[in-house]
Amino acid sequence: MKIFGNILLILLLCSFSVVAQKNISLSGTLFDKDEKEPLIGVGVGLLNPKDSTVITGATTDQNGVYSIKNLASGNYLLKFSYLGYKTTLQKVTLSNEQPNKNLGTQYLEIDAIRLREAVIVAETPEMIVKNDTIEFNAESFKVTENAVVEDLLKRLPGVEVDKDGKITANGKSIPKILVDGKEFFSDDAQVASKNLPAEMVEKVQVIDRKSETARLTGFDDGEEETIINLTTKPGMKRGTVGNAYAGAGADLANENDFRYRMAGFLNKMQDFDRYTVIVGKNNNNNMGAQDLGAQRSSGMRTRRGSGGITTTTNIMANMNKEFSTALSVNGDVRYTGIDRLSKNKSESATLSETISQLDRSSSLNKYISDAVAANFRLEWKPDTMNTLIFRPNFSFNKDKSYQEESLERSDYDTSDMILTEEENSKVKGDGYNLGANLDYSHKFNSKRGRTFTISLNGSYNDNFSYENTFNQTYRYTIQHDSIQNRRDESDNTSKSFRANLSFVEPIGKNNFLQFFYRISYNDSENVNSTYDLYENLYGHDPLLLISMIETDSIASLVLDQSRSTLRNSTTQRIGLSFKAIREKFNYTIGFNVDPSNSLTETYQPSSSSDPLRYSYYNRLPNMIGDSVISSIKQNVINFSPTVNFNYLFSQRTNLRIDYSGQTNQPSASQLRDYTDTSRPNSWVTGNPNLKPGYRNSLNARFQKYVIDTQLNYNLSLNGGFSINDIVSIQTLRSDGIRETTYDNINGNWNMGFRGGINSPLRNKKFSLGSNVSVNYSDQKSYVSNYVAGNTNTVKNTKGDFSTQISANGSFRSDLFDLGLRANFNYNHITYTVRPENNRDTYNYGLNAYTTWYLPFNITIESDITYTARKGYTEGYDIPETIWNASITKRLFSKGFNSGSIKIDIYDILQDRNSISASYTNNGYRISESNSLPSYFMASVIYKFANFENNSAKRSRGGEEGGPNPESMRRRMEMGGGNRGGGGPPAF
């Protein structure tokens, strides 16, 4: 961490004088050459004349005036960009002798060639595609007045939001949402989707974005992510927007079950400066943010359960401050409290040649978590040659859970009972994480394209947890009843550091050579002590044993379960790449050498200490043992090429192909050199000889957008092949114990195809879309049987062929909106071991939603979803129909302030179930959890806003005074463009 501070201090001192000299302003006024009217929203970019890179920029206001401040003396290029007009370049010289330079009135000419495209833009296309960005116009996907961004995303073609709020776009997970290109609560997309008002959004952009390092170097590093960027309406960028929500109701089927939701949102913006506060508390499963405890508590033993009914508390604040064109700071602080009660039952089968087992279990879980997290981002560009980005982060979480579980394990083929188990456990723990990233890039004046980039990343993670488990098992095979009462103490710490060095050298015209070096170091320590609680003091009475947990008792160290694992590993990448940029295409070819080495040591106490007096609420000693059980060194080298090819048929049609490789290190728990028997009937044995896995990935994508018809379609192929893939091996014992361990295997691979098409019809009221995907995976694993001291291990290959088809259509009008979505999913699963258990499953469903806009400011919404499944285990092929409806009445509307009441009814038919199924490499698991029951809620909603000018009214449209369509069309036909502006400047 100290090295980060030193580097940052040196760079700040070196550039202080540069920042201090930026005291010149540049201004002017832009008019239409023919109409002699001011142009609003023109993008004004100030460029470096040497390489045409953008230094800073501005947009013109309602009077056509632009102003750029905090500039240094020198020569520049001034660029004016506006849809429907010719792009203009002008040389400008700034000096300290004229600190306030005004260029006066300048005129832009109509561009006849781009005019046709400008007319289409004026007609509000619902979607535009350009290179790696799909942009949706929010006004084309109407939502109700009180809708949040999540409601808007559900309307977009190719975008899906599941029941847990997770977002996918064209099959890719969305880890974060930006607002106006700036981070909004870092990597928690649900904060934006569940809290931001949809009416603030002008455009939704789905972007395939390269990593920070790749954006700085210009060379892909294989760490691309798909994100969503929300652009706010122009008139809402200078003012305050907020809302308050209070709702109360009750379950329809259960008496005295009270439902409530309280939430508040406040957002203040001043151009690119933004301050946001969000608070909320509810017990209707509206998380409003991700479970920070589940995200951050690596190594903790907390059992969180699944599904269930959750009470959530959120307090969050976010800011983005542009101190100057050179320096900006973005950050957030969050508190999330989770209180979840879940009831689950499941059926899982583990299949092998001779012994196969079937588990049926039920559990009750109470999980409580309190978590605080903070993330900040400082970006500093003292000049066009240097960029520094510093991102510190911190998190702390405190979790506890209590679980009761019952298990019946039987022979899969004969249904003969093997064992029954009753287990109570209580877990408590806390942990924190510190981390920071530093990226610095320097462009050399001596040669255009020559760049040096360094990226540093470090983190420290410390977690503690303890678990008390009381287990009673009856084994039918040997007619034996056993009781185990144990306490596990666990401390997990890890330190990691990663450094990337890149040097890019131009070779000839538009050719570049990159030397890349990366080193990653990780040091982890897992310390575990297991104690037996002396149950023989009380006999074997379960009631006495349970009471003993809450009182003082005697604890004795279990030697073979009190082992600790220490591991340090170093992974490097040495790469050389060549990149060529041509008018129609660009490509990168590279070769990487990835050496890695590791040392794994396992320790154990050599002798047991005297029994200890034990209190349930206090910690017991937990320390690394005094004798080394094993010490294993490993050295592995992998080689892989890197290929990136991008062909630009046009600005809106492209073909892209990427190939890369990535190392996957085994976890500390997978490497430990002992058998964990804390779960008496489910043992886990580590493998200290595990090698790092290596994943080779190939992706190809073709995308085309036809601007005249707004037809968009995309096709993608993806595949992967693994070397030393880390897989689990399950051994089924005749006494009912199931033991899991790990090994490396070669030959696992997958491939898939995805295609999508979307198009509005001519009158723009109808829109149709469809997506189809076909995937196949071939996953190898091992299944073992242990009978009478003999182990028989067989390799099993699971083949999984799946196809998914979805179609959607919508109709939009001033009176009502209507949407339909249909989906079908087919899976064909095969096993080389026990092929009689091959399976064909079907999932299909239909969703319909409608919104009616009635007189007297009344809005009625209805959403109904039918889902069904076939081919699963008997009793789980249960269809469900979920029907939700609401009615909203606006009580008053004065300016931007309004109040309304809303009545919601969820699951009107009371038909909800929460069933999920998955098929593993050697079996299947089907589970069902309790879900939120049918309930109603009456809410009061107050919305308020205050803007500096009337442009916000124009951005809202409707009764507040939106743009006149005929006037816009006439002006576009004359080449005037949409003078309301909007969106980022097109430099």
Coordinates of N, CA and C in Angstrom, one line a residue, residues 798-971:
K798 N -20.3 -35.8 -19.0 CA -21.6 -35.3 -19.1 C -21.7 -34.4 -20.4
G799 N -22.6 -34.7 -21.2 CA -22.9 -33.9 -22.4 C -24.2 -33.1 -22.2
D800 N -24.2 -31.8 -22.5 CA -25.3 -31.0 -22.2 C -25.6 -30.1 -23.5
F801 N -26.7 -30.5 -24.2 CA -27.1 -29.7 -25.4 C -28.3 -29.0 -25.0
S802 N -28.3 -27.7 -25.2 CA -29.5 -26.8 -24.9 C -29.8 -25.8 -26.0
T803 N -31.0 -25.5 -26.1 CA -31.4 -24.5 -27.0 C -32.5 -23.6 -26.4
Q804 N -32.4 -22.3 -26.6 CA -33.3 -21.4 -26.0 C -33.8 -20.5 -27.1
I805 N -35.1 -20.3 -27.1 CA -35.8 -19.4 -28.1 C -36.7 -18.5 -27.4
S806 N -36.6 -17.2 -27.7 CA -37.5 -16.2 -27.1 C -38.0 -15.2 -28.2
A807 N -39.1 -14.7 -28.1 CA -39.7 -13.8 -29.0 C -40.5 -12.7 -28.2
N808 N -40.5 -11.5 -28.7 CA -41.2 -10.5 -28.0 C -41.8 -9.5 -29.0
G809 N -42.9 -8.9 -28.6 CA -43.6 -7.9 -29.4 C -44.2 -6.9 -28.5
S810 N -44.3 -5.7 -29.0 CA -45.0 -4.6 -28.2 C -45.7 -3.7 -29.1
F811 N -46.7 -3.1 -28.5 CA -47.5 -2.0 -29.1 C -47.6 -0.9 -28.2
R812 N -47.4 0.3 -28.7 CA -47.4 1.5 -27.8 C -48.3 2.6 -28.4
S813 N -49.1 3.2 -27.6 CA -50.0 4.3 -28.0 C -50.2 5.2 -26.9
D814 N -50.9 6.3 -27.1 CA -51.2 7.3 -26.1 C -52.2 6.8 -25.1
L815 N -53.0 5.8 -25.5 CA -54.0 5.3 -24.6 C -53.5 4.1 -23.8
F816 N -52.8 3.2 -24.4 CA -52.3 2.0 -23.7 C -51.1 1.4 -24.3
D817 N -50.3 0.6 -23.6 CA -49.2 -0.1 -24.1 C -49.5 -1.6 -23.8
L818 N -49.0 -2.4 -24.7 CA -49.1 -3.9 -24.6 C -47.9 -4.6 -25.0
G819 N -47.4 -5.6 -24.2 CA -46.2 -6.3 -24.6 C -46.4 -7.8 -24.4
L820 N -45.8 -8.6 -25.2 CA -45.8 -10.1 -25.1 C -44.4 -10.6 -25.2
R821 N -44.1 -11.5 -24.3 CA -42.8 -12.3 -24.4 C -43.1 -13.7 -24.3
A822 N -42.5 -14.5 -25.1 CA -42.6 -16.0 -25.1 C -41.2 -16.6 -25.1
N823 N -41.0 -17.7 -24.3 CA -39.7 -18.3 -24.3 C -39.9 -19.8 -24.2
F824 N -38.9 -20.5 -24.8 CA -38.8 -22.0 -24.8 C -37.4 -22.4 -24.6
N825 N -37.2 -23.4 -23.7 CA -35.8 -23.9 -23.4 C -35.9 -25.4 -23.4
Y826 N -35.0 -26.0 -24.2 CA -34.9 -27.5 -24.2 C -33.4 -27.9 -23.8
N827 N -33.3 -28.9 -23.0 CA -32.0 -29.5 -22.6 C -32.0 -31.0 -22.8
H828 N -30.9 -31.4 -23.4 CA -30.7 -32.9 -23.6 C -29.4 -33.2 -22.9
I829 N -29.5 -34.0 -21.8 CA -28.4 -34.2 -20.9 C -28.1 -35.7 -21.0
T830 N -26.8 -36.0 -21.2 CA -26.3 -37.4 -21.3 C -25.2 -37.7 -20.3
Y831 N -25.1 -38.9 -19.9 CA -24.0 -39.4 -19.0 C -23.4 -40.7 -19.6
T832 N -22.1 -40.8 -19.6 CA -21.4 -42.0 -20.0 C -21.6 -43.1 -18.9
V833 N -21.6 -42.7 -17.7 CA -21.9 -43.6 -16.6 C -23.4 -43.4 -16.3
R834 N -24.0 -44.5 -16.2 CA -25.5 -44.6 -16.0 C -26.3 -43.9 -17.0
P835 N -26.1 -44.3 -18.3 CA -26.8 -43.6 -19.4 C -28.4 -43.7 -19.3
E836 N -28.8 -44.7 -18.4 CA -30.3 -44.8 -18.3 C -30.8 -43.5 -17.6
N837 N -29.9 -42.7 -17.0 CA -30.4 -41.5 -16.4 C -30.3 -40.2 -17.3
N838 N -30.0 -40.5 -18.6 CA -30.1 -39.4 -19.5 C -31.5 -38.7 -19.4
R839 N -31.5 -37.4 -19.7 CA -32.8 -36.7 -19.4 C -33.0 -35.6 -20.5
D840 N -34.3 -35.4 -20.8 CA -34.7 -34.3 -21.7 C -35.6 -33.5 -20.9
T841 N -35.3 -32.2 -20.7 CA -36.2 -31.3 -20.0 C -36.6 -30.1 -20.8
Y842 N -37.8 -29.6 -20.5 CA -38.4 -28.5 -21.3 C -38.9 -27.4 -20.3
N843 N -38.6 -26.2 -20.6 CA -39.1 -25.1 -19.8 C -39.7 -24.1 -20.9
Y844 N -40.9 -23.6 -20.6 CA -41.5 -22.7 -21.5 C -42.4 -21.7 -20.7
G845 N -42.6 -20.6 -21.3 CA -43.4 -19.6 -20.6 C -43.9 -18.5 -21.5
L846 N -44.8 -17.7 -20.9 CA -45.4 -16.6 -21.6 C -45.6 -15.4 -20.6
N847 N -45.2 -14.2 -21.0 CA -45.4 -13.1 -20.2 C -46.2 -12.0 -21.0
A848 N -47.2 -11.4 -20.4 CA -47.9 -10.3 -21.0 C -48.1 -9.2 -20.0
Y849 N -47.8 -8.0 -20.5 CA -48.0 -6.8 -19.6 C -48.8 -5.8 -20.4
T850 N -49.5 -5.0 -19.7 CA -50.2 -3.9 -20.3 C -50.3 -2.7 -19.3
T851 N -50.3 -1.5 -19.9 CA -50.5 -0.3 -19.1 C -51.6 0.6 -19.8
W852 N -52.6 1.0 -19.0 CA -53.6 1.9 -19.5 C -53.5 3.3 -18.9
Y853 N -53.6 4.3 -19.8 CA -53.5 5.7 -19.3 C -54.9 6.3 -19.4
L854 N -55.6 6.4 -18.3 CA -57.0 6.7 -18.3 C -57.1 8.2 -17.9
P855 N -58.3 8.7 -18.1 CA -58.6 10.1 -17.7 C -58.4 10.3 -16.2
F856 N -58.4 11.5 -15.8 CA -58.3 11.8 -14.3 C -57.0 11.4 -13.7
N857 N -56.0 11.3 -14.6 CA -54.6 10.9 -14.1 C -54.6 9.6 -13.4
I858 N -55.3 8.6 -14.0 CA -55.3 7.3 -13.4 C -54.6 6.3 -14.4
T859 N -53.7 5.5 -13.8 CA -52.9 4.5 -14.6 C -53.1 3.1 -14.0
I860 N -53.5 2.2 -14.9 CA -53.6 0.8 -14.5 C -52.6 -0.1 -15.1
E861 N -51.9 -0.9 -14.3 CA -50.9 -1.8 -14.9 C -51.2 -3.2 -14.5
S862 N -50.9 -4.1 -15.4 CA -51.1 -5.5 -15.2 C -50.0 -6.3 -15.8
D863 N -49.5 -7.3 -15.1 CA -48.4 -8.2 -15.6 C -48.7 -9.6 -15.2
I864 N -48.7 -10.5 -16.2 CA -49.0 -11.9 -15.9 C -48.0 -12.8 -16.6
T865 N -47.5 -13.7 -15.8 CA -46.4 -14.6 -16.3 C -46.8 -16.1 -16.1
Y866 N -46.8 -16.9 -17.1 CA -47.0 -18.3 -17.0 C -45.7 -19.1 -17.3
T867 N -45.3 -20.0 -16.4 CA -44.2 -20.8 -16.6 C -44.5 -22.3 -16.4
A868 N -43.9 -23.1 -17.1 CA -44.1 -24.6 -17.0 C -42.8 -25.3 -17.3
R869 N -42.7 -26.5 -16.8 CA -41.6 -27.4 -17.0 C -42.0 -28.8 -17.1
K870 N -41.2 -29.5 -17.9 CA -41.5 -31.0 -18.1 C -40.1 -31.7 -18.1
G871 N -40.2 -33.0 -17.7 CA -39.0 -33.8 -17.8 C -38.2 -33.9 -16.5
Y872 N -38.7 -33.2 -15.5 CA -38.0 -33.2 -14.2 C -38.5 -34.4 -13.3
T873 N -38.0 -34.5 -12.2 CA -38.4 -35.5 -11.2 C -39.9 -35.3 -10.9
E874 N -40.5 -36.4 -10.7 CA -42.0 -36.4 -10.4 C -42.2 -35.5 -9.1
G875 N -43.2 -34.7 -9.2 CA -43.5 -33.8 -8.2 C -42.9 -32.4 -8.3
Y876 N -42.0 -32.2 -9.3 CA -41.4 -30.9 -9.5 C -41.8 -30.3 -10.9
D877 N -42.6 -31.0 -11.6 CA -43.1 -30.5 -12.9 C -44.4 -29.6 -12.6
I878 N -44.2 -28.6 -11.8 CA -45.3 -27.8 -11.4 C -45.3 -26.5 -12.1
P879 N -46.4 -26.2 -12.8 CA -46.5 -24.9 -13.5 C -46.9 -23.8 -12.5
E880 N -46.7 -22.6 -12.9 CA -47.2 -21.5 -12.0 C -47.6 -20.3 -12.9
T881 N -48.6 -19.5 -12.4 CA -49.0 -18.3 -13.0 C -49.0 -17.2 -12.0
I882 N -48.2 -16.2 -12.3 CA -48.0 -15.1 -11.4 C -48.7 -13.9 -12.1
W883 N -49.7 -13.3 -11.4 CA -50.4 -12.1 -11.9 C -50.3 -11.0 -10.9
N884 N -49.7 -9.9 -11.3 CA -49.5 -8.7 -10.5 C -50.3 -7.6 -11.1
A885 N -50.9 -6.7 -10.3 CA -51.6 -5.6 -10.9 C -51.5 -4.4 -10.0
S886 N -51.7 -3.2 -10.5 CA -51.7 -2.0 -9.7 C -52.5 -0.9 -10.3
I887 N -53.0 0.0 -9.5 CA -53.7 1.2 -10.0 C -53.1 2.4 -9.3
T888 N -52.8 3.5 -10.1 CA -52.1 4.7 -9.5 C -53.0 5.9 -9.9
K889 N -53.2 6.7 -8.9 CA -53.9 8.0 -9.1 C -53.0 9.2 -8.7
R890 N -52.8 10.1 -9.7 CA -52.0 11.2 -9.3 C -52.9 12.2 -8.6
L891 N -52.6 12.7 -7.4 CA -53.4 13.5 -6.6 C -53.2 15.0 -7.0
F892 N -52.0 15.4 -7.2 CA -51.7 16.8 -7.6 C -50.4 16.8 -8.4
S893 N -50.3 17.9 -9.2 CA -49.1 18.1 -10.0 C -48.9 19.6 -10.1
K894 N -47.8 20.1 -9.5 CA -47.5 21.5 -9.6 C -46.1 21.7 -10.0
G895 N -45.9 22.1 -11.2 CA -44.5 22.2 -11.7 C -43.9 20.9 -11.8
F896 N -42.8 20.7 -11.2 CA -42.1 19.3 -11.2 C -42.4 18.5 -10.0
N897 N -43.3 19.0 -9.1 CA -43.7 18.3 -7.9 C -45.0 17.6 -8.1
S898 N -45.1 16.4 -7.6 CA -46.4 15.7 -7.8 C -46.5 14.7 -6.6
G899 N -47.8 14.4 -6.4 CA -48.1 13.4 -5.4 C -49.1 12.4 -5.9
S900 N -48.9 11.1 -5.5 CA -49.9 10.1 -6.0 C -50.0 9.0 -5.0
I901 N -51.1 8.3 -5.1 CA -51.3 7.1 -4.3 C -51.3 5.9 -5.3
K902 N -50.9 4.7 -4.8 CA -50.8 3.5 -5.6 C -51.2 2.3 -4.7
I903 N -52.0 1.4 -5.3 CA -52.4 0.2 -4.7 C -51.9 -1.0 -5.6
D904 N -51.0 -1.8 -5.0 CA -50.4 -3.0 -5.7 C -51.0 -4.3 -5.1
I905 N -51.2 -5.2 -5.9 CA -51.6 -6.6 -5.5 C -50.6 -7.6 -6.2
Y906 N -49.9 -8.3 -5.4 CA -48.9 -9.2 -6.0 C -49.4 -10.7 -5.8
D907 N -49.2 -11.4 -6.9 CA -49.6 -12.8 -6.9 C -51.0 -13.0 -6.6
I908 N -51.8 -12.4 -7.4 CA -53.3 -12.4 -7.2 C -53.9 -13.8 -7.1
L909 N -53.3 -14.7 -8.0 CA -53.8 -16.1 -8.0 C -53.3 -17.0 -6.9
Q910 N -52.3 -16.5 -6.1 CA -51.6 -17.2 -5.1 C -51.1 -18.5 -5.6
D911 N -50.3 -18.4 -6.7 CA -49.8 -19.6 -7.4 C -48.3 -19.7 -7.5
R912 N -47.6 -18.8 -6.7 CA -46.2 -18.7 -6.8 C -45.5 -19.9 -6.2
N913 N -44.5 -20.5 -6.8 CA -43.6 -21.4 -6.2 C -42.2 -21.0 -6.6
S914 N -41.2 -21.5 -5.8 CA -39.8 -21.2 -6.1 C -39.0 -22.4 -6.3
I915 N -39.0 -23.0 -7.5 CA -38.4 -24.2 -7.8 C -37.2 -24.0 -8.7
S916 N -36.1 -24.6 -8.5 CA -34.9 -24.5 -9.4 C -34.3 -25.9 -9.6
A917 N -33.7 -26.1 -10.7 CA -33.1 -27.4 -11.0 C -31.8 -27.2 -11.7
S918 N -30.8 -28.1 -11.4 CA -29.5 -28.0 -12.1 C -29.1 -29.5 -12.2
Y919 N -28.3 -29.7 -13.3 CA -27.8 -31.1 -13.5 C -26.3 -31.0 -13.5
T920 N -25.7 -31.7 -12.5 CA -24.3 -31.6 -12.3 C -23.6 -32.6 -13.2
N921 N -22.2 -32.7 -13.0 CA -21.5 -33.6 -13.8 C -21.8 -35.1 -13.5
N922 N -22.3 -35.3 -12.4 CA -22.6 -36.7 -12.0 C -24.0 -36.9 -11.3
G923 N -24.9 -36.0 -11.6 CA -26.2 -36.2 -11.0 C -27.1 -34.9 -11.2
Y924 N -28.0 -34.7 -10.3 CA -28.9 -33.6 -10.5 C -29.3 -33.1 -9.1
R925 N -29.8 -31.9 -9.0 CA -30.3 -31.3 -7.8 C -31.5 -30.4 -8.1
I926 N -32.6 -30.7 -7.4 CA -33.8 -29.9 -7.6 C -34.2 -29.3 -6.2
S927 N -34.5 -28.1 -6.1 CA -34.7 -27.5 -4.8 C -36.0 -26.6 -4.9
E928 N -36.6 -26.4 -3.7 CA -37.8 -25.5 -3.6 C -37.6 -24.8 -2.3
S929 N -37.9 -23.5 -2.4 CA -37.8 -22.6 -1.2 C -39.0 -21.8 -1.0
N930 N -39.2 -21.4 0.3 CA -40.4 -20.5 0.5 C -40.3 -19.2 -0.2
S931 N -41.4 -18.7 -0.6 CA -41.4 -17.4 -1.4 C -42.3 -16.4 -0.8
L932 N -42.2 -15.2 -1.2 CA -43.1 -14.2 -0.7 C -44.5 -14.5 -1.0
P933 N -45.4 -14.5 -0.1 CA -46.8 -14.9 -0.4 C -47.5 -13.7 -1.1
S934 N -48.7 -14.0 -1.5 CA -49.6 -13.0 -2.1 C -49.9 -11.9 -1.1
Y935 N -49.7 -10.7 -1.5 CA -50.0 -9.6 -0.6 C -50.4 -8.3 -1.4
F936 N -51.0 -7.4 -0.6 CA -51.4 -6.1 -1.2 C -50.6 -5.0 -0.5
M937 N -50.4 -3.9 -1.1 CA -49.7 -2.7 -0.5 C -50.3 -1.4 -1.0
A938 N -50.6 -0.5 -0.1 CA -51.1 0.8 -0.5 C -49.9 1.8 -0.2
S939 N -49.6 2.6 -1.2 CA -48.4 3.5 -1.1 C -48.8 4.9 -1.4
V940 N -48.0 5.8 -0.8 CA -48.0 7.2 -1.1 C -46.7 7.6 -1.6
I941 N -46.7 8.3 -2.8 CA -45.4 8.7 -3.4 C -45.4 10.2 -3.7
Y942 N -44.3 10.8 -3.2 CA -44.2 12.2 -3.5 C -42.9 12.4 -4.3
K943 N -43.0 13.2 -5.4 CA -41.9 13.5 -6.2 C -41.7 15.0 -6.3
F944 N -40.4 15.4 -6.2 CA -40.1 16.8 -6.3 C -38.9 17.1 -7.1
A945 N -38.8 18.2 -7.7 CA -37.6 18.6 -8.5 C -37.5 20.1 -8.6
N946 N -36.3 20.6 -8.8 CA -36.0 22.0 -8.9 C -34.9 22.1 -9.9
F947 N -35.1 22.8 -11.1 CA -34.1 23.0 -12.1 C -33.8 24.4 -12.3
E948 N -32.6 24.7 -12.9 CA -32.2 26.0 -13.0 C -32.8 26.8 -14.2
N949 N -33.3 26.0 -15.2 CA -33.9 26.6 -16.4 C -35.1 25.7 -16.8
N950 N -35.8 26.1 -17.9 CA -36.9 25.4 -18.4 C -36.6 24.3 -19.3
S951 N -35.3 24.0 -19.6 CA -35.0 23.0 -20.5 C -35.5 21.6 -20.0
A952 N -35.6 21.5 -18.7 CA -36.1 20.2 -18.2 C -37.5 19.9 -18.7
K953 N -38.3 21.0 -18.8 CA -39.7 20.8 -19.2 C -39.7 20.2 -20.6
R954 N -38.8 20.8 -21.5 CA -38.8 20.3 -22.8 C -38.3 18.8 -22.9
S955 N -37.4 18.4 -21.9 CA -36.9 17.0 -22.0 C -38.0 16.1 -21.5
R956 N -39.0 16.5 -20.7 CA -40.0 15.6 -20.1 C -41.1 15.3 -21.2
G957 N -41.4 16.3 -22.0 CA -42.5 16.0 -22.9 C -43.8 16.0 -22.2
G958 N -44.9 15.5 -23.0 CA -46.2 15.4 -22.4 C -46.8 16.7 -22.0
E959 N -47.6 16.7 -20.9 CA -48.3 17.9 -20.5 C -47.4 19.0 -20.0
E960 N -46.1 18.7 -19.6 CA -45.2 19.7 -19.2 C -44.7 20.5 -20.3
G961 N -45.0 20.1 -21.6 CA -44.5 20.9 -22.7 C -43.3 20.3 -23.4
G962 N -43.5 19.1 -24.0 CA -42.4 18.5 -24.8 C -42.3 19.1 -26.1
P963 N -41.3 18.7 -26.9 CA -41.0 19.2 -28.2 C -42.2 18.9 -29.2
N964 N -42.5 19.8 -30.0 CA -43.6 19.6 -31.0 C -43.1 18.7 -32.2
P965 N -43.6 17.5 -32.4 CA -43.1 16.7 -33.4 C -43.1 17.3 -34.8
E966 N -44.1 18.0 -35.2 CA -44.2 18.7 -36.5 C -43.1 19.7 -36.6
S967 N -42.9 20.5 -35.6 CA -41.9 21.5 -35.6 C -40.5 20.9 -35.7
M968 N -40.3 19.8 -35.0 CA -39.0 19.1 -35.1 C -38.7 18.5 -36.5
R969 N -39.8 17.9 -37.1 CA -39.6 17.4 -38.4 C -39.3 18.5 -39.4
R970 N -40.0 19.6 -39.3 CA -39.7 20.7 -40.2 C -38.3 21.2 -40.1
R971 N -37.9 21.4 -38.9 CA -36.5 21.9 -38.6 C -35.5 20.9 -39.1

